[in-house]
mmCIF file of C-alpha atoms in Angstrom:
data_model
loop_
_atom_site.group_PDB
_atom_site.id
_atom_site.type_symbol
_atom_site.label_atom_id
_atom_site.label_comp_id
_atom_site.label_asym_id
_atom_site.label_seq_id
_atom_site.Cartn_x
_atom_site.Cartn_y
_atom_site.Cartn_z
ATOM 1 C CA UNK A 1230 8.445 -81.546 -75.275
ATOM 2 C CA UNK A 1231 9.944 -81.560 -71.800
ATOM 3 C CA UNK A 1232 8.034 -84.736 -70.979
ATOM 4 C CA UNK A 1233 8.256 -86.280 -74.464
ATOM 5 C CA UNK A 1234 11.480 -85.099 -76.153
ATOM 6 C CA UNK A 1235 11.151 -87.961 -78.659
ATOM 7 C CA UNK A 1236 8.555 -85.834 -80.475
ATOM 8 C CA UNK A 1237 11.443 -83.725 -81.792
ATOM 9 C CA UNK A 1238 12.436 -86.656 -84.020
ATOM 10 C CA UNK A 1239 9.181 -86.146 -85.942
ATOM 11 C CA UNK A 1240 10.136 -82.585 -86.953
ATOM 12 C CA UNK A 1241 11.446 -83.469 -90.408
ATOM 13 C CA UNK A 1242 10.147 -83.298 -94.005
ATOM 14 C CA UNK A 1243 7.771 -85.870 -95.435
ATOM 15 C CA UNK A 1244 9.400 -86.636 -98.787
ATOM 16 C CA UNK A 1245 6.542 -89.019 -99.668
ATOM 17 C CA UNK A 1246 4.364 -85.909 -99.917
ATOM 18 C CA UNK A 1247 6.177 -85.013 -103.148
ATOM 19 C CA UNK A 1248 5.206 -88.254 -104.865
ATOM 20 C CA UNK A 1249 1.636 -88.166 -103.571
ATOM 21 C CA UNK A 1250 1.166 -84.662 -104.979
ATOM 22 C CA UNK A 1251 2.664 -85.637 -108.337
ATOM 23 C CA UNK A 1252 0.294 -88.618 -108.550
ATOM 24 C CA UNK A 1253 -2.681 -86.401 -107.659
ATOM 25 C CA UNK A 1254 -1.769 -83.937 -110.417
ATOM 26 C CA UNK A 1255 -1.467 -86.809 -112.901
ATOM 27 C CA UNK A 1256 -4.814 -88.212 -111.738
ATOM 28 C CA UNK A 1257 -6.520 -84.897 -112.405
ATOM 29 C CA UNK A 1258 -4.839 -84.518 -115.800
ATOM 30 C CA UNK A 1259 -6.175 -87.958 -116.700
ATOM 31 C CA UNK A 1260 -9.634 -86.929 -115.524
ATOM 32 C CA UNK A 1261 -9.478 -83.712 -117.589
ATOM 33 C CA UNK A 1262 -8.875 -85.855 -120.663
ATOM 34 C CA UNK A 1263 -11.552 -88.428 -119.852
ATOM 35 C CA UNK A 1264 -14.379 -85.937 -119.295
ATOM 36 C CA UNK A 1265 -13.797 -83.866 -122.430
ATOM 37 C CA UNK A 1266 -16.377 -85.756 -124.510
ATOM 38 C CA UNK A 1267 -18.903 -86.715 -121.815
ATOM 39 C CA UNK A 1268 -22.444 -85.378 -121.598
ATOM 40 C CA UNK A 1269 -22.693 -82.345 -119.334
ATOM 41 C CA UNK A 1270 -24.623 -84.262 -116.654
ATOM 42 C CA UNK A 1271 -21.707 -86.682 -116.307
ATOM 43 C CA UNK A 1272 -19.171 -83.876 -116.266
ATOM 44 C CA UNK A 1273 -21.015 -82.355 -113.307
ATOM 45 C CA UNK A 1274 -21.403 -85.787 -111.666
ATOM 46 C CA UNK A 1275 -17.710 -86.624 -111.858
ATOM 47 C CA UNK A 1276 -16.708 -83.096 -110.863
ATOM 48 C CA UNK A 1277 -18.545 -83.596 -107.564
ATOM 49 C CA UNK A 1278 -17.903 -87.300 -106.943
ATOM 50 C CA UNK A 1279 -14.220 -87.425 -107.928
ATOM 51 C CA UNK A 1280 -12.819 -84.031 -108.882
ATOM 52 C CA UNK A 1281 -14.029 -82.317 -105.720
ATOM 53 C CA UNK A 1282 -12.304 -84.895 -103.504
ATOM 54 C CA UNK A 1283 -8.993 -84.557 -105.341
ATOM 55 C CA UNK A 1284 -9.241 -80.768 -105.386
ATOM 56 C CA UNK A 1285 -9.986 -80.447 -101.680
ATOM 57 C CA UNK A 1286 -7.295 -82.977 -100.878
ATOM 58 C CA UNK A 1287 -4.865 -80.911 -102.965
ATOM 59 C CA UNK A 1288 -5.664 -77.764 -100.988
ATOM 60 C CA UNK A 1289 -4.617 -79.674 -97.886
ATOM 61 C CA UNK A 1290 -1.470 -80.870 -99.636
ATOM 62 C CA UNK A 1291 -0.782 -77.177 -100.288
ATOM 63 C CA UNK A 1292 -1.415 -76.612 -96.583
ATOM 64 C CA UNK A 1293 1.300 -79.156 -95.841
ATOM 65 C CA UNK A 1294 3.636 -77.530 -98.363
ATOM 66 C CA UNK A 1295 3.003 -74.105 -96.792
ATOM 67 C CA UNK A 1296 4.583 -75.516 -93.627
ATOM 68 C CA UNK A 1297 7.623 -76.598 -95.696
ATOM 69 C CA UNK A 1298 6.744 -80.246 -95.127
ATOM 70 C CA UNK A 1299 7.740 -81.333 -98.655
ATOM 71 C CA UNK A 1300 11.406 -80.270 -98.652
ATOM 72 C CA UNK A 1301 12.065 -78.847 -95.189
ATOM 73 C CA UNK A 1302 12.719 -75.355 -93.870
ATOM 74 C CA UNK A 1303 16.224 -75.280 -95.350
ATOM 75 C CA UNK A 1304 14.709 -75.382 -98.856
ATOM 76 C CA UNK A 1305 11.834 -72.972 -98.352
ATOM 77 C CA UNK A 1306 11.771 -71.824 -101.984
ATOM 78 C CA UNK A 1307 11.579 -75.402 -103.207
ATOM 79 C CA UNK A 1308 8.348 -75.653 -101.217
ATOM 80 C CA UNK A 1309 7.011 -72.413 -102.752
ATOM 81 C CA UNK A 1310 7.672 -73.602 -106.331
ATOM 82 C CA UNK A 1311 6.227 -77.015 -105.548
ATOM 83 C CA UNK A 1312 3.137 -75.355 -104.091
ATOM 84 C CA UNK A 1313 2.627 -73.510 -107.384
ATOM 85 C CA UNK A 1314 2.884 -76.858 -109.191
ATOM 86 C CA UNK A 1315 0.392 -78.502 -106.805
ATOM 87 C CA UNK A 1316 -1.962 -75.570 -107.377
ATOM 88 C CA UNK A 1317 -2.287 -76.194 -111.137
ATOM 89 C CA UNK A 1318 -5.183 -78.707 -111.208
ATOM 90 C CA UNK A 1319 -7.270 -76.442 -108.938
ATOM 91 C CA UNK A 1320 -7.700 -73.894 -111.728
ATOM 92 C CA UNK A 1321 -7.469 -70.852 -109.437
ATOM 93 C CA UNK A 1322 -4.229 -69.326 -108.041
ATOM 94 C CA UNK A 1323 -4.101 -70.082 -104.342
ATOM 95 C CA UNK A 1324 -0.860 -71.498 -103.000
ATOM 96 C CA UNK A 1325 1.363 -68.460 -102.399
ATOM 97 C CA UNK A 1326 -1.364 -66.257 -100.911
ATOM 98 C CA UNK A 1327 -2.526 -69.104 -98.690
ATOM 99 C CA UNK A 1328 0.976 -69.480 -97.287
ATOM 100 C CA UNK A 1329 1.149 -65.785 -96.335
ATOM 101 C CA UNK A 1330 -2.199 -65.722 -94.567
ATOM 102 C CA UNK A 1331 -1.959 -69.169 -93.001
ATOM 103 C CA UNK A 1332 1.208 -68.280 -91.122
ATOM 104 C CA UNK A 1333 -0.721 -65.395 -89.538
ATOM 105 C CA UNK A 1334 -3.416 -67.905 -88.512
ATOM 106 C CA UNK A 1335 -0.813 -69.892 -86.577
ATOM 107 C CA UNK A 1336 1.000 -66.935 -85.039
ATOM 108 C CA UNK A 1337 -2.117 -64.946 -84.137
ATOM 109 C CA UNK A 1338 -4.948 -67.473 -83.840
ATOM 110 C CA UNK A 1339 -8.192 -65.514 -83.646
ATOM 111 C CA UNK A 1340 -6.397 -62.189 -83.945
ATOM 112 C CA UNK A 1341 -8.929 -59.509 -84.875
ATOM 113 C CA UNK A 1342 -7.974 -57.972 -88.219
ATOM 114 C CA UNK A 1343 -5.106 -60.434 -88.738
ATOM 115 C CA UNK A 1344 -6.458 -63.997 -88.790
ATOM 116 C CA UNK A 1345 -8.613 -64.130 -91.935
ATOM 117 C CA UNK A 1346 -9.965 -67.518 -90.875
ATOM 118 C CA UNK A 1347 -12.315 -65.504 -88.639
ATOM 119 C CA UNK A 1348 -15.621 -64.675 -90.409
ATOM 120 C CA UNK A 1349 -16.448 -61.019 -90.987
ATOM 121 C CA UNK A 1350 -19.067 -59.212 -88.923
ATOM 122 C CA UNK A 1351 -21.403 -59.353 -91.921
ATOM 123 C CA UNK A 1352 -21.118 -63.159 -92.091
ATOM 124 C CA UNK A 1353 -21.906 -63.494 -88.414
ATOM 125 C CA UNK A 1354 -24.822 -61.058 -88.604
ATOM 126 C CA UNK A 1355 -26.459 -62.296 -91.809
ATOM 127 C CA UNK A 1356 -25.904 -66.073 -91.781
ATOM 128 C CA UNK A 1357 -27.746 -66.675 -88.521
ATOM 129 C CA UNK A 1358 -30.731 -68.854 -89.528
ATOM 130 C CA UNK A 1359 -30.633 -72.513 -90.506
ATOM 131 C CA UNK A 1360 -31.263 -71.802 -94.180
ATOM 132 C CA UNK A 1361 -28.727 -68.985 -94.302
ATOM 133 C CA UNK A 1362 -26.088 -71.090 -92.531
ATOM 134 C CA UNK A 1363 -26.649 -73.790 -95.146
ATOM 135 C CA UNK A 1364 -26.090 -71.203 -97.895
ATOM 136 C CA UNK A 1365 -22.973 -69.992 -96.060
ATOM 137 C CA UNK A 1366 -21.528 -73.514 -96.201
ATOM 138 C CA UNK A 1367 -22.289 -73.740 -99.931
ATOM 139 C CA UNK A 1368 -20.562 -70.390 -100.507
ATOM 140 C CA UNK A 1369 -17.504 -71.067 -98.337
ATOM 141 C CA UNK A 1370 -15.061 -70.900 -101.300
ATOM 142 C CA UNK A 1371 -16.289 -67.377 -102.064
ATOM 143 C CA UNK A 1372 -15.915 -66.186 -98.472
ATOM 144 C CA UNK A 1373 -12.441 -67.685 -98.068
ATOM 145 C CA UNK A 1374 -11.382 -65.932 -101.275
ATOM 146 C CA UNK A 1375 -12.866 -62.505 -100.531
ATOM 147 C CA UNK A 1376 -12.341 -62.350 -96.749
ATOM 148 C CA UNK A 1377 -8.599 -61.499 -96.837
ATOM 149 C CA UNK A 1378 -9.371 -58.489 -99.048
ATOM 150 C CA UNK A 1379 -11.901 -57.261 -96.496
ATOM 151 C CA UNK A 1380 -10.057 -58.042 -93.262
ATOM 152 C CA UNK A 1381 -6.333 -57.866 -93.944
ATOM 153 C CA UNK A 1382 -5.342 -56.918 -97.534
ATOM 154 C CA UNK A 1383 -1.630 -57.299 -98.260
ATOM 155 C CA UNK A 1384 0.543 -55.955 -101.078
ATOM 156 C CA UNK A 1385 0.875 -58.414 -103.962
ATOM 157 C CA UNK A 1386 4.260 -60.133 -104.094
ATOM 158 C CA UNK A 1387 6.359 -61.339 -107.026
ATOM 159 C CA UNK A 1388 5.620 -64.967 -106.156
ATOM 160 C CA UNK A 1389 1.874 -64.304 -106.162
ATOM 161 C CA UNK A 1390 2.171 -62.831 -109.662
ATOM 162 C CA UNK A 1391 4.142 -65.896 -110.774
ATOM 163 C CA UNK A 1392 1.471 -68.130 -109.191
ATOM 164 C CA UNK A 1393 -1.224 -66.218 -111.101
ATOM 165 C CA UNK A 1394 0.581 -66.314 -114.457
ATOM 166 C CA UNK A 1395 1.444 -70.006 -114.110
ATOM 167 C CA UNK A 1396 -2.169 -70.809 -113.275
ATOM 168 C CA UNK A 1397 -3.638 -68.784 -116.129
ATOM 169 C CA UNK A 1398 -1.198 -70.385 -118.570
ATOM 170 C CA UNK A 1399 -2.156 -73.855 -117.362
ATOM 171 C CA UNK A 1400 -5.874 -73.088 -117.625
ATOM 172 C CA UNK A 1401 -5.451 -71.803 -121.199
ATOM 173 C CA UNK A 1402 -3.534 -74.947 -122.166
ATOM 174 C CA UNK A 1403 -6.259 -77.204 -120.714
ATOM 175 C CA UNK A 1404 -8.937 -75.247 -122.584
ATOM 176 C CA UNK A 1405 -6.929 -75.332 -125.841
ATOM 177 C CA UNK A 1406 -6.192 -79.066 -125.612
ATOM 178 C CA UNK A 1407 -9.477 -80.466 -124.287
ATOM 179 C CA UNK A 1408 -12.088 -77.735 -124.380
ATOM 180 C CA UNK A 1409 -14.682 -76.190 -122.136
ATOM 181 C CA UNK A 1410 -15.876 -79.384 -120.412
ATOM 182 C CA UNK A 1411 -12.433 -80.180 -119.039
ATOM 183 C CA UNK A 1412 -12.018 -76.580 -117.911
ATOM 184 C CA UNK A 1413 -15.447 -76.618 -116.266
ATOM 185 C CA UNK A 1414 -14.651 -79.929 -114.534
ATOM 186 C CA UNK A 1415 -11.454 -78.432 -113.122
ATOM 187 C CA UNK A 1416 -13.068 -75.261 -111.765
ATOM 188 C CA UNK A 1417 -16.296 -76.914 -110.638
ATOM 189 C CA UNK A 1418 -14.392 -79.579 -108.725
ATOM 190 C CA UNK A 1419 -12.586 -76.902 -106.731
ATOM 191 C CA UNK A 1420 -15.730 -74.892 -105.960
ATOM 192 C CA UNK A 1421 -17.847 -77.940 -105.092
ATOM 193 C CA UNK A 1422 -15.093 -79.571 -103.064
ATOM 194 C CA UNK A 1423 -14.662 -76.529 -100.837
ATOM 195 C CA UNK A 1424 -18.395 -75.912 -100.416
ATOM 196 C CA UNK A 1425 -21.128 -78.401 -99.537
ATOM 197 C CA UNK A 1426 -18.931 -81.472 -99.270
ATOM 198 C CA UNK A 1427 -18.178 -83.929 -96.447
ATOM 199 C CA UNK A 1428 -14.501 -82.941 -96.371
ATOM 200 C CA UNK A 1429 -15.489 -79.292 -95.890
ATOM 201 C CA UNK A 1430 -16.622 -80.194 -92.399
ATOM 202 C CA UNK A 1431 -13.037 -79.585 -91.320
ATOM 203 C CA UNK A 1432 -13.427 -75.823 -91.886
ATOM 204 C CA UNK A 1433 -16.010 -75.714 -89.096
ATOM 205 C CA UNK A 1434 -14.699 -78.571 -86.964
ATOM 206 C CA UNK A 1435 -11.302 -76.985 -86.431
ATOM 207 C CA UNK A 1436 -12.107 -73.802 -84.505
ATOM 208 C CA UNK A 1437 -15.843 -73.240 -84.024
ATOM 209 C CA UNK A 1438 -16.776 -73.304 -80.353
ATOM 210 C CA UNK A 1439 -19.414 -76.001 -80.073
ATOM 211 C CA UNK A 1440 -18.300 -76.205 -76.439
ATOM 212 C CA UNK A 1441 -17.524 -73.019 -74.562
ATOM 213 C CA UNK A 1442 -13.877 -72.749 -73.614
ATOM 214 C CA UNK A 1443 -12.636 -75.081 -76.357
ATOM 215 C CA UNK A 1444 -11.638 -73.248 -79.545
ATOM 216 C CA UNK A 1445 -9.631 -75.969 -81.341
ATOM 217 C CA UNK A 1446 -10.851 -79.515 -81.924
ATOM 218 C CA UNK A 1447 -9.405 -82.635 -83.491
ATOM 219 C CA UNK A 1448 -11.187 -85.117 -85.741
ATOM 220 C CA UNK A 1449 -10.037 -88.745 -85.788
ATOM 221 C CA UNK A 1450 -12.266 -90.223 -88.500
ATOM 222 C CA UNK A 1451 -11.436 -91.917 -91.824
ATOM 223 C CA UNK A 1452 -11.411 -88.755 -93.965
ATOM 224 C CA UNK A 1453 -7.985 -88.006 -92.527
ATOM 225 C CA UNK A 1454 -6.751 -90.471 -95.157
ATOM 226 C CA UNK A 1455 -7.744 -87.962 -97.868
ATOM 227 C CA UNK A 1456 -6.680 -84.823 -96.025
ATOM 228 C CA UNK A 1457 -3.114 -85.427 -94.835
ATOM 229 C CA UNK A 1458 -4.367 -85.800 -91.250
ATOM 230 C CA UNK A 1459 -5.552 -82.198 -91.013
ATOM 231 C CA UNK A 1460 -8.149 -83.551 -88.576
ATOM 232 C CA UNK A 1461 -5.395 -83.877 -85.964
ATOM 233 C CA UNK A 1462 -5.802 -80.173 -85.410
ATOM 234 C CA UNK A 1463 -4.843 -79.704 -81.784
ATOM 235 C CA UNK A 1464 -1.719 -81.681 -82.565
ATOM 236 C CA UNK A 1465 -1.079 -79.565 -85.666
ATOM 237 C CA UNK A 1466 -1.337 -76.259 -83.819
ATOM 238 C CA UNK A 1467 0.932 -77.565 -81.089
ATOM 239 C CA UNK A 1468 3.515 -78.750 -83.628
ATOM 240 C CA UNK A 1469 2.989 -77.008 -87.008
ATOM 241 C CA UNK A 1470 6.474 -78.098 -88.104
ATOM 242 C CA UNK A 1471 5.538 -81.790 -87.931
ATOM 243 C CA UNK A 1472 4.057 -83.164 -91.206
ATOM 244 C CA UNK A 1473 0.526 -84.482 -91.125
ATOM 245 C CA UNK A 1474 1.785 -88.026 -91.684
ATOM 246 C CA UNK A 1475 3.352 -87.998 -88.213
ATOM 247 C CA UNK A 1476 0.590 -86.296 -86.230
ATOM 248 C CA UNK A 1477 -1.026 -89.629 -85.195
ATOM 249 C CA UNK A 1478 2.320 -90.481 -83.592
ATOM 250 C CA UNK A 1479 2.228 -87.195 -81.678
ATOM 251 C CA UNK A 1480 -1.173 -88.165 -80.305
ATOM 252 C CA UNK A 1481 0.050 -91.647 -79.445
ATOM 253 C CA UNK A 1482 3.217 -90.440 -77.724
ATOM 254 C CA UNK A 1483 1.491 -87.677 -75.748
ATOM 255 C CA UNK A 1484 -1.879 -89.378 -75.316
ATOM 256 C CA UNK A 1485 -2.431 -87.883 -71.868
ATOM 257 C CA UNK A 1486 -2.563 -84.403 -73.429
ATOM 258 C CA UNK A 1487 -5.013 -85.228 -76.246
ATOM 259 C CA UNK A 1488 -7.227 -88.199 -75.421
ATOM 260 C CA UNK A 1489 -9.454 -86.304 -72.989
ATOM 261 C CA UNK A 1490 -9.984 -83.226 -75.167
ATOM 262 C CA UNK A 1491 -13.326 -82.783 -76.995
ATOM 263 C CA UNK A 1492 -13.055 -84.424 -80.411
ATOM 264 C CA UNK A 1493 -15.051 -85.359 -83.508
ATOM 265 C CA UNK A 1494 -15.489 -88.586 -85.430
ATOM 266 C CA UNK A 1495 -17.702 -87.257 -88.249
ATOM 267 C CA UNK A 1496 -17.284 -84.094 -90.323
ATOM 268 C CA UNK A 1497 -20.724 -84.682 -91.845
ATOM 269 C CA UNK A 1498 -22.258 -84.479 -88.372
ATOM 270 C CA UNK A 1499 -20.312 -81.283 -87.741
ATOM 271 C CA UNK A 1500 -21.914 -79.720 -90.829
ATOM 272 C CA UNK A 1501 -25.354 -80.942 -89.760
ATOM 273 C CA UNK A 1502 -24.964 -79.690 -86.198
ATOM 274 C CA UNK A 1503 -23.682 -76.312 -87.388
ATOM 275 C CA UNK A 1504 -26.790 -75.782 -89.510
ATOM 276 C CA UNK A 1505 -29.341 -77.196 -87.059
ATOM 277 C CA UNK A 1506 -27.964 -75.895 -83.740
ATOM 278 C CA UNK A 1507 -29.431 -72.417 -83.278
ATOM 279 C CA UNK A 1508 -26.736 -71.517 -80.745
ATOM 280 C CA UNK A 1509 -23.957 -71.931 -83.341
ATOM 281 C CA UNK A 1510 -23.206 -69.457 -86.137
ATOM 282 C CA UNK A 1511 -20.212 -67.859 -87.895
ATOM 283 C CA UNK A 1512 -19.937 -65.756 -84.732
ATOM 284 C CA UNK A 1513 -19.008 -68.899 -82.749
ATOM 285 C CA UNK A 1514 -15.288 -68.186 -82.882
ATOM 286 C CA UNK A 1515 -12.758 -66.894 -80.384
ATOM 287 C CA UNK A 1516 -11.636 -63.399 -81.430
ATOM 288 C CA UNK A 1517 -8.716 -61.653 -79.730
ATOM 289 C CA UNK A 1518 -7.571 -58.048 -79.619
ATOM 290 C CA UNK A 1519 -3.844 -58.359 -80.215
ATOM 291 C CA UNK A 1520 -1.378 -56.370 -78.141
ATOM 292 C CA UNK A 1521 2.221 -55.504 -78.900
ATOM 293 C CA UNK A 1522 4.070 -55.812 -82.201
ATOM 294 C CA UNK A 1523 2.466 -57.868 -84.944
ATOM 295 C CA UNK A 1524 4.752 -59.343 -87.614
ATOM 296 C CA UNK A 1525 3.172 -60.601 -90.829
ATOM 297 C CA UNK A 1526 4.534 -62.198 -94.002
#
């Protein structure tokens, strides 16, 4: 910032995010209606080919909203309510809890017992062969859901209860209106999209140490178009209050800080390399013993 103070101008909400999220919710509602009478094989097909992409993209919209990118820091609660709305087509309550744990990830990156992005000791010990690492990728939604309860359980808040009740009500309405196939499409899209899917390469690309000494990596490939530029991950951790839309400008303005860092151009290759490289496993993360006072949401 001392060298490039113009970056401060990018620290403002991305109001276009609101309309993109609304359109994504409408797209999924349309899909719920269209699949209700299809054969099961086509329900599964469209859940993976289309629903999974929208669902994973929506989780990254929720990531943006967790940083108050939709309405700004001055309207934090607007962002929380909007996150609950964005959560609806995923089928599982996610938004409010994600916000609480994700802020810890930024404040205490790699913090042992705090950052639940770090795999558990069991994951690192068990998923150590190529086949087991493949299964670990398939089961990523399960591990991301259960890991906070194992590593850093937090008391349930009022907003989390509201998130849960809103989600259950929405799911019941979808089932009542359009039946089990639409409900299955919704849930399957979320599970498949966060598991063995090209976009899921970002889970591993962001912080797994393929190169010793480098714990955060950026990805500059085309899937950033579907993921609100989450691939610009060094830039995001440097400036978490800048919306994803503007992160390419951060890289352009401060190119001397980013261009020479290790980077990826394919999340699919990241997934392949993670499975096939015997030196990489869920243990390939930087873990820190935190000192001093730790403040959590």
